[in-house]
Short mmCIF file of C-alpha atoms and ligand atoms in Angstrom, two decimals:
data_model
loop_
_atom_site.label_atom_id
_atom_site.label_comp_id
_atom_site.label_asym_id
_atom_site.label_seq_id
_atom_site.Cartn_x
_atom_site.Cartn_y
_atom_site.Cartn_z
CA MET A 1 -0.22 -0.09 0.00
CA THR A 2 1.55 3.55 -0.76
CA ASP A 3 1.59 5.95 2.29
CA TYR A 4 0.47 9.06 0.36
CA VAL A 5 -1.31 9.52 -2.68
CA LEU A 6 -1.67 13.12 -4.32
CA ILE A 7 -4.00 13.65 -6.98
CA GLY A 8 -3.21 16.74 -9.50
CA ALA A 9 0.27 17.93 -9.88
CA GLY A 10 -0.24 21.27 -9.03
CA ILE A 11 1.01 23.52 -6.56
CA MET A 12 -0.37 22.20 -3.70
CA SER A 13 0.51 18.84 -4.38
CA ALA A 14 4.05 19.59 -4.99
CA THR A 15 4.23 21.53 -1.60
CA LEU A 16 2.69 18.60 0.20
CA GLY A 17 5.03 16.39 -1.35
CA SER A 18 7.99 18.26 -1.11
CA TRP A 19 7.04 18.25 2.77
CA LEU A 20 6.33 14.80 3.19
CA ARG A 21 9.54 14.06 1.66
CA GLN A 22 11.41 16.21 4.27
CA LEU A 23 9.37 14.68 7.12
CA GLU A 24 9.10 11.55 5.92
CA PRO A 25 12.42 10.68 3.58
CA ASP A 26 11.26 6.81 3.12
CA ALA A 27 7.90 6.90 2.40
CA SER A 28 6.07 6.13 -0.70
CA ILE A 29 4.67 8.85 -3.04
CA VAL A 30 2.14 8.45 -6.13
CA VAL A 31 1.08 11.23 -7.79
CA LEU A 32 -1.93 11.32 -10.31
CA GLU A 33 -2.32 13.59 -13.13
CA ARG A 34 -5.00 13.63 -15.48
CA LEU A 35 -3.14 15.39 -18.17
CA ASP A 36 0.07 15.16 -19.77
CA ARG A 37 2.39 17.43 -17.55
CA ALA A 38 2.69 18.96 -14.83
CA ALA A 39 1.38 22.93 -13.33
CA ALA A 40 -1.20 22.77 -16.48
CA GLU A 41 -4.42 24.39 -14.94
CA SER A 42 -4.22 26.79 -12.52
CA SER A 43 -0.87 26.97 -11.05
CA ASP A 44 0.62 27.31 -14.98
CA ALA A 45 2.34 30.87 -15.02
CA TRP A 46 -0.34 32.13 -17.96
CA ASN A 47 -3.51 30.57 -15.86
CA ASN A 48 -2.92 32.88 -12.51
CA ALA A 49 -1.50 36.73 -12.04
CA GLY A 50 1.40 35.54 -10.24
CA THR A 51 1.21 37.72 -7.58
CA GLY A 52 3.62 36.32 -4.52
CA HIS A 53 0.14 37.43 -2.14
CA SER A 54 1.98 39.35 0.60
CA ALA A 55 -0.91 41.64 1.24
CA TYR A 56 0.90 45.02 0.44
CA CYS A 57 -1.45 46.36 -2.73
CA GLU A 58 -4.32 43.85 -2.61
CA LEU A 59 -7.34 46.17 -1.50
CA ASN A 60 -9.68 43.48 -1.35
CA TYR A 61 -7.60 42.39 1.37
CA THR A 62 -8.19 45.33 3.80
CA PRO A 63 -12.15 46.35 3.78
CA GLU A 64 -13.26 49.47 5.84
CA ARG A 65 -15.97 49.11 8.01
CA ASP A 66 -17.38 53.14 9.29
CA GLY A 67 -14.00 54.63 8.28
CA VAL A 68 -11.87 51.89 9.66
CA VAL A 69 -9.90 49.92 7.88
CA ASP A 70 -8.95 45.77 9.06
CA ILE A 71 -5.79 44.60 8.35
CA ALA A 72 -6.55 41.53 10.28
CA LYS A 73 -6.72 39.21 6.91
CA ALA A 74 -3.62 41.27 5.37
CA VAL A 75 -1.93 40.54 8.25
CA GLY A 76 -2.52 36.64 7.89
CA ILE A 77 -1.84 36.39 4.42
CA ALA A 78 1.69 37.96 4.80
CA SER A 79 2.66 36.25 7.24
CA SER A 80 1.76 32.80 5.04
CA PHE A 81 3.33 34.33 2.01
CA GLU A 82 6.26 34.69 4.24
CA VAL A 83 6.18 30.99 5.53
CA SER A 84 6.28 29.99 1.51
CA ARG A 85 9.19 32.49 1.33
CA GLN A 86 11.21 30.50 3.90
CA LEU A 87 10.41 27.21 2.52
CA TRP A 88 11.28 28.22 -0.90
CA ALA A 89 14.83 30.00 0.33
CA SER A 90 15.90 26.16 2.65
CA PHE A 91 15.19 24.37 -0.77
CA VAL A 92 17.33 26.71 -2.44
CA GLU A 93 19.47 26.59 0.41
CA ARG A 94 19.64 22.38 0.28
CA GLY A 95 19.71 22.54 -3.60
CA VAL A 96 16.11 21.46 -3.97
CA LEU A 97 16.11 23.86 -6.16
CA THR A 98 18.34 25.32 -7.97
CA ASP A 99 17.23 28.76 -9.66
CA PRO A 100 15.26 30.85 -7.69
CA SER A 101 15.34 33.39 -10.44
CA ALA A 102 13.29 31.06 -12.62
CA PHE A 103 10.12 31.09 -10.08
CA VAL A 104 10.44 34.37 -8.50
CA ARG A 105 11.14 37.99 -8.93
CA PRO A 106 11.40 41.23 -7.03
CA ILE A 107 8.89 43.80 -8.34
CA PRO A 108 7.06 46.54 -6.64
CA HIS A 109 3.77 46.02 -5.47
CA CYS A 110 1.19 49.10 -5.73
CA SER A 111 -2.22 50.15 -4.82
CA PHE A 112 -3.70 52.70 -7.13
CA THR A 113 -7.03 54.90 -6.43
CA ALA A 114 -8.58 57.42 -8.95
CA GLY A 115 -11.07 60.23 -7.19
CA GLU A 116 -11.40 61.85 -3.99
CA ALA A 117 -13.21 58.94 -1.94
CA ASP A 118 -11.28 56.39 -2.86
CA ALA A 119 -7.50 58.24 -1.98
CA GLY A 120 -9.58 58.56 1.35
CA PHE A 121 -9.82 55.24 2.04
CA LEU A 122 -6.18 54.40 0.38
CA ARG A 123 -4.50 56.97 2.85
CA ARG A 124 -6.65 55.56 5.93
CA ARG A 125 -5.27 52.10 4.34
CA TYR A 126 -1.73 52.97 4.32
CA GLU A 127 -2.38 54.63 8.09
CA ALA A 128 -3.11 51.67 9.68
CA MET A 129 -0.72 49.30 7.74
CA ARG A 130 2.54 51.08 8.05
CA ARG A 131 2.12 50.10 12.04
CA SER A 132 2.52 46.62 11.19
CA PRO A 133 6.11 45.68 10.91
CA LEU A 134 5.10 43.44 7.73
CA PHE A 135 4.49 46.50 5.97
CA ALA A 136 6.74 48.53 7.63
CA GLY A 137 8.74 50.64 4.30
CA MET A 138 5.51 50.86 2.51
CA ASP A 139 5.43 54.38 0.67
CA TRP A 140 2.29 56.79 0.11
CA SER A 141 1.55 59.56 -2.50
CA THR A 142 -0.62 62.08 -4.64
CA ASP A 143 1.94 63.89 -5.87
CA PRO A 144 1.27 62.81 -9.99
CA ALA A 145 5.06 63.28 -10.19
CA VAL A 146 5.86 60.57 -7.53
CA LEU A 147 2.95 58.31 -8.99
CA SER A 148 5.07 59.04 -12.64
CA SER A 149 8.42 57.73 -11.50
CA TRP A 150 6.10 54.41 -9.39
CA MET A 151 3.79 53.91 -12.51
CA PRO A 152 5.07 55.86 -15.54
CA LEU A 153 2.74 54.14 -18.46
CA MET A 154 -0.38 54.48 -16.18
CA MET A 155 0.09 58.23 -15.41
CA ASP A 156 0.76 59.22 -19.27
CA GLY A 157 -2.68 61.40 -20.68
CA ARG A 158 -4.35 60.72 -17.36
CA ASP A 159 -6.48 63.64 -16.57
CA PRO A 160 -4.76 65.58 -14.44
CA SER A 161 -8.27 67.73 -12.51
CA VAL A 162 -9.04 63.67 -10.67
CA PRO A 163 -7.06 63.12 -7.70
CA VAL A 164 -5.03 60.13 -8.04
CA ALA A 165 -2.94 58.10 -5.15
CA ALA A 166 -1.14 55.31 -4.61
CA THR A 167 1.39 53.28 -2.25
CA SER A 168 4.13 51.53 -2.90
CA MET A 169 6.07 48.58 -1.46
CA ALA A 170 9.27 47.37 -2.69
CA LEU A 171 9.97 44.46 -1.57
CA GLY A 172 7.19 42.85 -3.53
CA THR A 173 7.64 39.92 -5.83
CA ASP A 174 6.62 37.86 -9.22
CA VAL A 175 5.61 34.28 -8.94
CA ASN A 176 6.04 31.90 -11.47
CA PHE A 177 3.70 28.80 -10.00
CA GLY A 178 4.40 26.54 -12.97
CA ALA A 179 8.24 27.11 -12.94
CA LEU A 180 8.09 26.69 -9.21
CA THR A 181 5.94 23.58 -9.01
CA ARG A 182 7.39 22.04 -12.09
CA ALA A 183 10.73 22.56 -9.93
CA LEU A 184 9.42 20.36 -7.16
CA PHE A 185 8.37 17.76 -8.89
CA ALA A 186 11.39 17.23 -10.56
CA HIS A 187 13.46 17.15 -7.33
CA LEU A 188 10.57 14.81 -5.91
CA ARG A 189 10.67 12.52 -8.89
CA THR A 190 14.74 12.04 -7.68
CA GLU A 191 13.80 11.69 -4.40
CA GLY A 192 11.93 8.66 -5.58
CA ALA A 193 7.92 9.75 -5.69
CA ASP A 194 6.30 8.33 -8.70
CA LEU A 195 4.39 10.96 -10.89
CA ARG A 196 1.66 9.48 -13.01
CA PHE A 197 0.74 11.76 -15.89
CA PHE A 198 -2.74 10.56 -18.36
CA GLN A 199 -4.70 9.07 -14.66
CA GLU A 200 -7.57 11.06 -14.20
CA VAL A 201 -8.72 9.48 -10.66
CA ALA A 202 -12.41 7.96 -11.21
CA ALA A 203 -13.44 6.93 -8.04
CA ILE A 204 -12.05 7.77 -4.42
CA GLU A 205 -13.43 4.55 -1.66
CA ARG A 206 -12.45 2.83 1.56
CA CYS A 207 -10.54 -0.14 1.48
CA ASP A 208 -8.14 -2.21 3.78
CA GLY A 209 -8.33 0.63 6.58
CA GLY A 210 -7.02 3.05 3.75
CA TRP A 211 -8.24 4.06 -0.15
CA CYS A 212 -8.65 3.01 -3.14
CA VAL A 213 -7.88 5.01 -5.73
CA ARG A 214 -9.15 4.09 -8.84
CA THR A 215 -8.02 6.17 -12.48
CA GLU A 216 -8.83 5.93 -16.25
CA ASP A 217 -5.94 6.98 -18.85
CA PRO A 218 -8.39 10.15 -20.68
CA ASP A 219 -7.65 8.70 -23.86
CA THR A 220 -7.39 5.12 -23.99
CA GLY A 221 -9.86 4.22 -21.28
CA GLU A 222 -7.15 1.80 -19.24
CA GLU A 223 -7.94 1.61 -15.66
CA ALA A 224 -5.79 0.88 -12.79
CA GLU A 225 -6.18 1.15 -8.87
CA VAL A 226 -3.61 2.17 -5.99
CA ARG A 227 -4.10 1.31 -2.57
CA ALA A 228 -2.91 4.23 0.04
CA ARG A 229 -2.62 4.99 3.54
CA PHE A 230 -3.74 8.89 3.12
CA VAL A 231 -4.99 10.73 0.01
CA PHE A 232 -4.82 14.59 -0.94
CA ILE A 233 -7.21 15.87 -2.96
CA GLY A 234 -4.91 18.44 -4.81
CA ALA A 235 -6.92 18.85 -8.14
CA GLY A 236 -7.84 22.48 -8.23
CA GLY A 237 -10.74 23.26 -9.64
CA GLY A 238 -11.28 19.15 -9.68
CA ALA A 239 -11.43 18.83 -6.22
CA LEU A 240 -14.81 19.38 -5.56
CA PRO A 241 -16.09 16.38 -7.59
CA LEU A 242 -13.41 13.99 -6.09
CA LEU A 243 -14.31 14.79 -2.33
CA LEU A 244 -17.85 14.14 -3.10
CA LYS A 245 -17.22 10.85 -5.04
CA SER A 246 -15.25 10.11 -1.46
CA GLY A 247 -18.01 10.49 0.13
CA ILE A 248 -16.67 11.66 3.76
CA ARG A 249 -19.39 13.07 5.80
CA GLU A 250 -17.40 16.26 6.35
CA GLY A 251 -17.10 17.29 2.67
CA ARG A 252 -20.96 15.68 1.89
CA SER A 253 -23.02 19.30 1.72
CA TYR A 254 -20.17 21.06 0.18
CA GLY A 255 -20.67 23.24 -3.39
CA GLY A 256 -18.78 24.93 -5.63
CA PHE A 257 -19.53 27.56 -8.19
CA PRO A 258 -17.03 28.47 -10.95
CA VAL A 259 -15.80 31.72 -11.78
CA SER A 260 -13.55 31.71 -15.05
CA GLY A 261 -10.83 34.56 -15.47
CA GLN A 262 -9.49 36.22 -18.71
CA TRP A 263 -6.28 38.51 -19.24
CA LEU A 264 -5.21 41.59 -21.88
CA VAL A 265 -1.80 40.39 -23.00
CA CYS A 266 0.21 43.55 -24.35
CA ARG A 267 2.43 42.47 -27.30
CA ASP A 268 4.38 46.12 -27.86
CA ALA A 269 7.44 45.51 -26.78
CA ASP A 270 7.83 49.09 -25.92
CA THR A 271 4.83 49.49 -23.57
CA ILE A 272 6.02 46.02 -21.56
CA ALA A 273 9.44 47.52 -20.94
CA ARG A 274 7.83 50.82 -19.39
CA HIS A 275 5.50 49.55 -16.67
CA HIS A 276 7.77 47.59 -13.97
CA ALA A 277 5.35 46.69 -11.21
CA LYS A 278 1.86 45.06 -10.16
CA VAL A 279 -0.60 47.44 -9.72
CA TYR A 280 -3.71 46.89 -7.83
CA GLY A 281 -6.98 49.45 -8.41
CA LYS A 282 -10.31 48.92 -6.85
CA ALA A 283 -13.22 46.22 -7.55
CA ALA A 284 -16.26 47.47 -9.38
CA VAL A 285 -19.54 46.98 -7.42
CA GLY A 286 -20.68 43.37 -7.63
CA ALA A 287 -17.50 42.00 -8.30
CA PRO A 288 -16.61 38.89 -6.72
CA PRO A 289 -13.05 39.62 -4.40
CA MET A 290 -10.57 38.12 -6.81
CA SER A 291 -11.27 40.05 -9.66
CA VAL A 292 -10.26 43.06 -8.72
CA PRO A 293 -7.94 44.79 -11.39
CA HIS A 294 -4.35 44.76 -11.81
CA LEU A 295 -1.57 45.28 -14.35
CA ASP A 296 0.93 43.08 -13.89
CA THR A 297 4.65 43.01 -14.94
CA ARG A 298 5.33 39.72 -14.98
CA PHE A 299 8.88 37.13 -15.74
CA ILE A 300 7.46 34.42 -17.79
CA ASP A 301 10.12 31.68 -19.73
CA GLY A 302 12.53 34.45 -18.86
CA LYS A 303 11.00 37.55 -20.51
CA GLN A 304 9.41 40.53 -19.19
CA ALA A 305 5.45 40.38 -19.82
CA LEU A 306 2.05 42.85 -19.04
CA LEU A 307 -0.77 41.52 -18.11
CA PHE A 308 -3.90 43.01 -17.44
CA GLY A 309 -7.15 41.57 -15.52
CA PRO A 310 -8.78 39.78 -15.19
CA TYR A 311 -11.52 39.89 -16.39
CA ALA A 312 -14.34 37.37 -15.14
CA GLY A 313 -16.70 35.24 -16.94
CA PHE A 314 -18.44 32.38 -16.36
CA SER A 315 -18.33 28.85 -17.80
CA THR A 316 -20.04 25.42 -16.30
CA ARG A 317 -16.61 23.84 -16.88
CA PHE A 318 -14.82 23.48 -12.88
CA LEU A 319 -10.93 23.11 -14.97
CA LYS A 320 -9.83 24.95 -17.93
CA HIS A 321 -9.64 21.65 -19.73
CA GLY A 322 -13.03 20.10 -17.81
CA SER A 323 -16.46 19.54 -19.02
CA LEU A 324 -19.16 21.35 -19.36
CA LEU A 325 -21.05 18.93 -17.05
CA ASP A 326 -19.01 19.70 -14.43
CA LEU A 327 -20.96 22.43 -12.37
CA PRO A 328 -24.15 20.18 -13.10
CA LEU A 329 -22.79 16.81 -11.96
CA SER A 330 -21.78 18.15 -8.90
CA VAL A 331 -25.35 18.86 -7.30
CA ARG A 332 -26.12 16.45 -5.03
CA ALA A 333 -29.55 15.99 -2.52
CA ARG A 334 -27.04 17.25 0.23
CA ASN A 335 -25.61 20.63 -1.53
CA MET A 336 -28.43 21.07 -3.58
CA LEU A 337 -30.03 23.93 -0.54
CA PRO A 338 -26.92 25.34 0.19
CA MET A 339 -25.84 26.38 -3.78
CA LEU A 340 -29.25 27.62 -4.26
CA ALA A 341 -28.91 30.16 -1.27
CA ALA A 342 -25.78 30.76 -1.63
CA GLY A 343 -26.67 31.64 -5.33
CA PHE A 344 -29.70 33.95 -4.22
CA ASP A 345 -27.58 35.94 -1.89
CA ASN A 346 -24.99 36.86 -4.59
CA LEU A 347 -27.33 37.76 -7.02
CA ALA A 348 -25.15 40.85 -8.12
CA LEU A 349 -21.96 38.66 -8.57
CA THR A 350 -24.57 37.35 -10.90
CA ARG A 351 -24.93 39.83 -12.64
CA TYR A 352 -21.54 41.16 -12.99
CA LEU A 353 -20.72 37.60 -14.54
CA VAL A 354 -23.08 37.96 -17.13
CA GLU A 355 -22.06 41.57 -18.06
CA GLN A 356 -18.46 40.65 -17.85
CA VAL A 357 -19.64 37.67 -20.41
CA VAL A 358 -21.08 39.91 -22.79
CA GLN A 359 -18.07 42.43 -23.15
CA SER A 360 -16.15 43.21 -26.46
CA HIS A 361 -12.95 43.81 -26.91
CA GLU A 362 -13.80 47.89 -26.74
CA ASP A 363 -15.79 47.04 -23.31
CA ARG A 364 -12.39 45.90 -22.08
CA MET A 365 -10.07 48.16 -23.51
CA ALA A 366 -11.96 50.82 -21.84
CA THR A 367 -11.72 49.20 -18.33
CA LEU A 368 -8.06 48.85 -18.92
CA LYS A 369 -7.66 52.76 -20.44
CA ALA A 370 -9.21 53.22 -16.44
CA PHE A 371 -5.10 51.79 -16.27
CA VAL A 372 -3.75 53.28 -18.97
CA PRO A 373 -5.11 56.20 -20.58
CA THR A 374 -2.60 55.55 -23.93
CA ALA A 375 -3.46 51.81 -24.55
CA ARG A 376 -3.87 51.09 -28.09
CA ASP A 377 -6.44 48.34 -28.88
CA GLU A 378 -4.28 47.05 -31.35
CA ASP A 379 -1.39 46.17 -28.53
CA TRP A 380 -3.90 44.00 -26.25
CA GLU A 381 -4.92 40.12 -26.90
CA LEU A 382 -7.22 38.10 -25.24
CA LEU A 383 -5.96 35.54 -23.21
CA VAL A 384 -8.33 32.99 -21.14
CA ALA A 385 -6.67 32.16 -17.19
CA GLY A 386 -7.06 29.36 -15.00
CA GLN A 387 -10.86 28.25 -13.98
CA ARG A 388 -11.35 29.25 -10.13
CA VAL A 389 -13.97 26.90 -8.05
CA GLN A 390 -15.35 28.83 -4.95
CA VAL A 391 -16.36 27.53 -2.13
CA ILE A 392 -20.37 27.34 -1.08
CA LYS A 393 -21.04 26.22 2.07
CA LYS A 394 -23.81 25.10 4.61
CA ASP A 395 -24.77 27.81 7.06
CA ASP A 396 -27.63 26.97 9.64
CA GLU A 397 -28.62 31.01 9.21
CA GLN A 398 -28.56 31.50 5.65
CA GLY A 399 -28.61 28.08 4.47
CA GLY A 400 -25.70 28.48 2.14
CA VAL A 401 -22.43 30.76 1.98
CA LEU A 402 -20.50 31.64 -1.09
CA GLU A 403 -16.66 31.98 0.20
CA PHE A 404 -13.59 33.16 -1.79
CA GLY A 405 -11.08 31.87 0.01
CA THR A 406 -9.42 28.48 0.17
CA GLU A 407 -10.70 26.13 2.96
CA VAL A 408 -9.09 22.18 3.69
CA VAL A 409 -11.43 19.62 4.10
CA ALA A 410 -10.49 16.67 6.18
CA SER A 411 -11.51 13.27 7.01
CA SER A 412 -11.88 13.05 10.86
CA ASP A 413 -9.72 9.61 10.60
CA GLY A 414 -7.16 11.92 8.93
CA THR A 415 -6.68 9.64 6.36
CA LEU A 416 -8.04 11.49 3.50
CA ALA A 417 -7.96 15.43 2.99
CA ALA A 418 -9.01 18.11 -0.15
CA LEU A 419 -8.19 21.63 -0.84
CA LEU A 420 -10.80 23.62 -2.39
CA GLY A 421 -11.16 27.48 -3.10
CA ALA A 422 -8.34 29.29 -4.63
CA SER A 423 -7.41 32.48 -3.50
CA PRO A 424 -5.03 33.47 -2.40
CA GLY A 425 -3.65 30.10 -3.13
CA ALA A 426 -1.02 29.57 -4.72
CA SER A 427 0.95 32.05 -2.86
CA THR A 428 0.31 30.80 1.14
CA ALA A 429 0.60 26.74 -0.48
CA ALA A 430 3.01 26.17 2.14
CA SER A 431 1.13 27.11 5.03
CA ILE A 432 -1.91 25.95 3.95
CA GLN A 433 -0.10 22.06 3.41
CA LEU A 434 1.16 22.78 7.49
CA SER A 435 -2.55 23.14 8.33
CA VAL A 436 -3.30 19.47 6.48
CA LEU A 437 -0.14 18.05 8.17
CA GLU A 438 -1.45 19.26 11.76
CA ARG A 439 -5.14 18.13 11.17
CA CYS A 440 -4.75 14.74 9.07
CA PHE A 441 -0.98 13.11 11.19
CA PRO A 442 -1.76 15.08 15.43
CA GLU A 443 0.26 12.80 16.39
CA ARG A 444 3.80 13.48 14.34
CA TRP A 445 3.26 17.08 14.13
CA ALA A 446 3.22 17.38 17.77
CA SER A 447 6.20 14.95 18.12
CA ALA A 448 10.06 16.65 18.36
CA ARG A 449 10.99 15.33 15.15
CA TRP A 450 8.78 16.84 12.91
CA GLN A 451 8.86 20.34 15.07
CA ASP A 452 12.51 20.20 14.70
CA ARG A 453 12.64 19.70 11.14
CA ILE A 454 9.36 22.08 9.89
CA ARG A 455 11.96 24.80 12.15
CA GLU A 456 14.87 23.94 10.32
CA LEU A 457 13.07 24.59 6.81
CA VAL A 458 11.06 27.67 8.48
CA PRO A 459 12.86 29.15 10.76
CA CYS A 460 9.86 31.69 11.90
CA HIS A 461 7.54 28.86 12.33
CA GLY A 462 5.02 29.50 15.07
CA GLN A 463 6.08 33.10 15.45
CA ASP A 464 3.81 35.58 15.45
CA LEU A 465 5.72 38.14 12.94
CA HIS A 466 2.91 41.00 13.28
CA ALA A 467 4.14 41.62 16.64
CA ASP A 468 7.53 40.40 16.84
CA ALA A 469 10.13 43.05 14.43
CA GLU A 470 13.16 41.31 15.36
CA ALA A 471 11.91 37.30 14.06
CA LEU A 472 10.30 39.41 10.83
CA ARG A 473 13.51 41.09 9.72
CA ALA A 474 15.87 38.16 10.23
CA ALA A 475 13.54 36.05 8.32
CA ARG A 476 13.05 38.37 5.41
CA ALA A 477 16.94 39.27 5.30
CA ARG A 478 17.55 35.04 4.91
CA SER A 479 15.07 34.97 2.72
CA SER A 480 15.83 37.74 0.43
CA ALA A 481 19.72 36.44 0.47
CA LEU A 482 18.96 32.87 -0.65
CA LEU A 483 16.07 33.92 -3.05
CA GLY A 484 17.03 37.27 -4.45
CA ALA A 485 13.93 38.51 -4.14
C1 FAD B 1 -7.03 34.35 -12.51
C2 FAD B 1 -6.44 33.50 -11.42
C3 FAD B 1 -5.23 34.47 -10.62
C4 FAD B 1 -5.05 33.72 -9.44
N1 FAD B 1 -3.89 34.63 -9.41
C5 FAD B 1 -3.03 34.11 -8.57
C6 FAD B 1 -1.89 34.88 -7.59
O1 FAD B 1 -1.91 35.87 -8.13
N2 FAD B 1 -1.59 34.32 -6.16
C7 FAD B 1 -1.96 33.39 -5.98
O2 FAD B 1 -1.43 32.67 -4.86
N3 FAD B 1 -3.19 32.65 -6.64
C8 FAD B 1 -3.49 32.82 -7.35
N4 FAD B 1 -4.60 32.02 -8.24
C9 FAD B 1 -5.02 30.98 -7.05
C10 FAD B 1 -3.87 29.72 -7.80
O3 FAD B 1 -3.67 29.90 -9.21
C11 FAD B 1 -3.92 28.72 -7.20
O4 FAD B 1 -4.63 28.78 -5.86
C12 FAD B 1 -3.30 27.50 -7.23
O5 FAD B 1 -2.65 27.37 -8.64
C13 FAD B 1 -3.90 26.27 -7.21
O6 FAD B 1 -3.39 25.50 -7.10
P1 FAD B 1 -3.72 23.51 -6.95
O7 FAD B 1 -2.58 22.40 -6.81
O8 FAD B 1 -4.55 23.50 -6.35
O9 FAD B 1 -4.61 23.53 -8.32
P2 FAD B 1 -3.93 23.30 -10.08
O10 FAD B 1 -3.08 24.21 -10.55
O11 FAD B 1 -5.14 23.70 -10.90
O12 FAD B 1 -3.85 21.82 -10.11
C14 FAD B 1 -4.53 20.94 -10.09
C15 FAD B 1 -4.47 19.52 -10.71
O13 FAD B 1 -4.91 18.40 -10.64
C16 FAD B 1 -5.33 17.94 -11.76
N5 FAD B 1 -7.08 17.39 -11.98
C17 FAD B 1 -7.79 17.66 -12.22
N6 FAD B 1 -8.73 16.49 -11.55
C18 FAD B 1 -8.18 15.76 -11.66
C19 FAD B 1 -8.54 14.35 -11.66
N7 FAD B 1 -10.25 13.51 -11.39
N8 FAD B 1 -7.66 13.49 -11.61
C20 FAD B 1 -6.32 13.55 -11.69
N9 FAD B 1 -5.91 14.64 -11.56
C21 FAD B 1 -6.78 15.85 -11.56
C22 FAD B 1 -5.50 18.90 -12.90
O14 FAD B 1 -5.01 18.54 -14.38
C23 FAD B 1 -4.84 19.90 -12.49
O15 FAD B 1 -3.01 19.34 -13.06
C24 FAD B 1 -4.92 32.42 -8.99
C25 FAD B 1 -6.34 31.76 -10.09
C26 FAD B 1 -6.96 32.19 -10.81
C27 FAD B 1 -7.90 31.39 -11.91
#
């Protein structure tokens, strides 16, 4: 029987597999992937925004209530991202990852607003954030000349009568999660992990005190079976149907709502070269939080790129390479009520998605021009991004709620766990997988062997980086030196 079966070859399985290899060097690990390569769904660089979500620039992580900006979520995400950076840095130190510039690059993270009201919010957000060591060093300005130095492309041709404001954090990063995933799997293979492509998991059933995972080759229909002591469902958008198939009680009432994404990709080399930042704006009314518009410098396949978006869309597919039947087939007696209730509660989102779906190239360019007033239609091309499946959860009061984060669902005996949802996702994979280990293997988690090993790899493990400025300084200095970012 295999010790660990990981379903899906994205960043989540790559990260869990890497943790397990470090903690249990002799354990057997099998990875089952339906496609012909790793990281071909959401983890691929073109399918996500590559923002190392450190919460420096994403305005949706700092909601304002009655004039008070709440930074708690931003603090949590920034702390989790430091854990990811520490783990990657340790992997570089130990030769697990050989070329950090292939997956992480420094790039300033900026927030941008136009108009009096939003500038006021940005100012209050800046005042609240700069008190935390996590966001120390954040700069704020309303001076067009300063903004022109931070984001020249966005300031060119802008109406000078509209007040602008921005913050900038030099510590930001762009992450190529696809390159990172593939590098982690390449190393796992050299360490004995068995990575099997063209293996679509069709059924997961309990057997022999563990799990029997049945697969089918999507091309030939050939069937196979793997028996496992522990199963992780890291199938991205495909995780929900597999969780439901496993039949675990903890997963029965979950539903999912797919939101697709699209980018405008710049094809003009001069324009690409004039932007050097990730600049996040405010989301439109009714827009889901992950549809905050942003203009991103990216580093993909050794080249600098410029992406704007995401424009949301709707498809009943749960994966970019999935089936239109994914959504209808996920409806069961136990999750139907939560799904319907969440649908009724989110009519503004439905309206927003319908508007997004019927947009023309001109409509999309109009949104882009709020960011880049001089943008020319012919320089920008539409590209389909990854597919996200938002979590719908049963709720005693409302029947069902739609959530925009990620959620680990695990069986009470700790033999199976699934990861649902998408944001902030990849950036926080290291912490998410630590939480899987803690929930599923409580005894080993509490052991000195595991705790010492985790602390060797992530020296800030267990420390409160929001409260401990010295621990944060040491953690960042080490990660930056090893990662070059
Ligand atoms: C538009 C967009 C922008 C994003 N921006 C960011 C960002 O800036 N920063 C960030 O941190 N996160 C971002 N995310 C989220 C991030 O991409 C995800 O959190 C992350 O990639 C999820 O990784 P995963 O391994 O769970 O899933 P995936 O990378 O989707 O991998 C799942 C794998 O499982 C396989 N699979 C599915 N079903 C089966 C089956 N039945 N049998 C076998 N294999 C199966 C799939 O083929 C796939 O290879 C973004 C996502 C989107 C869509």
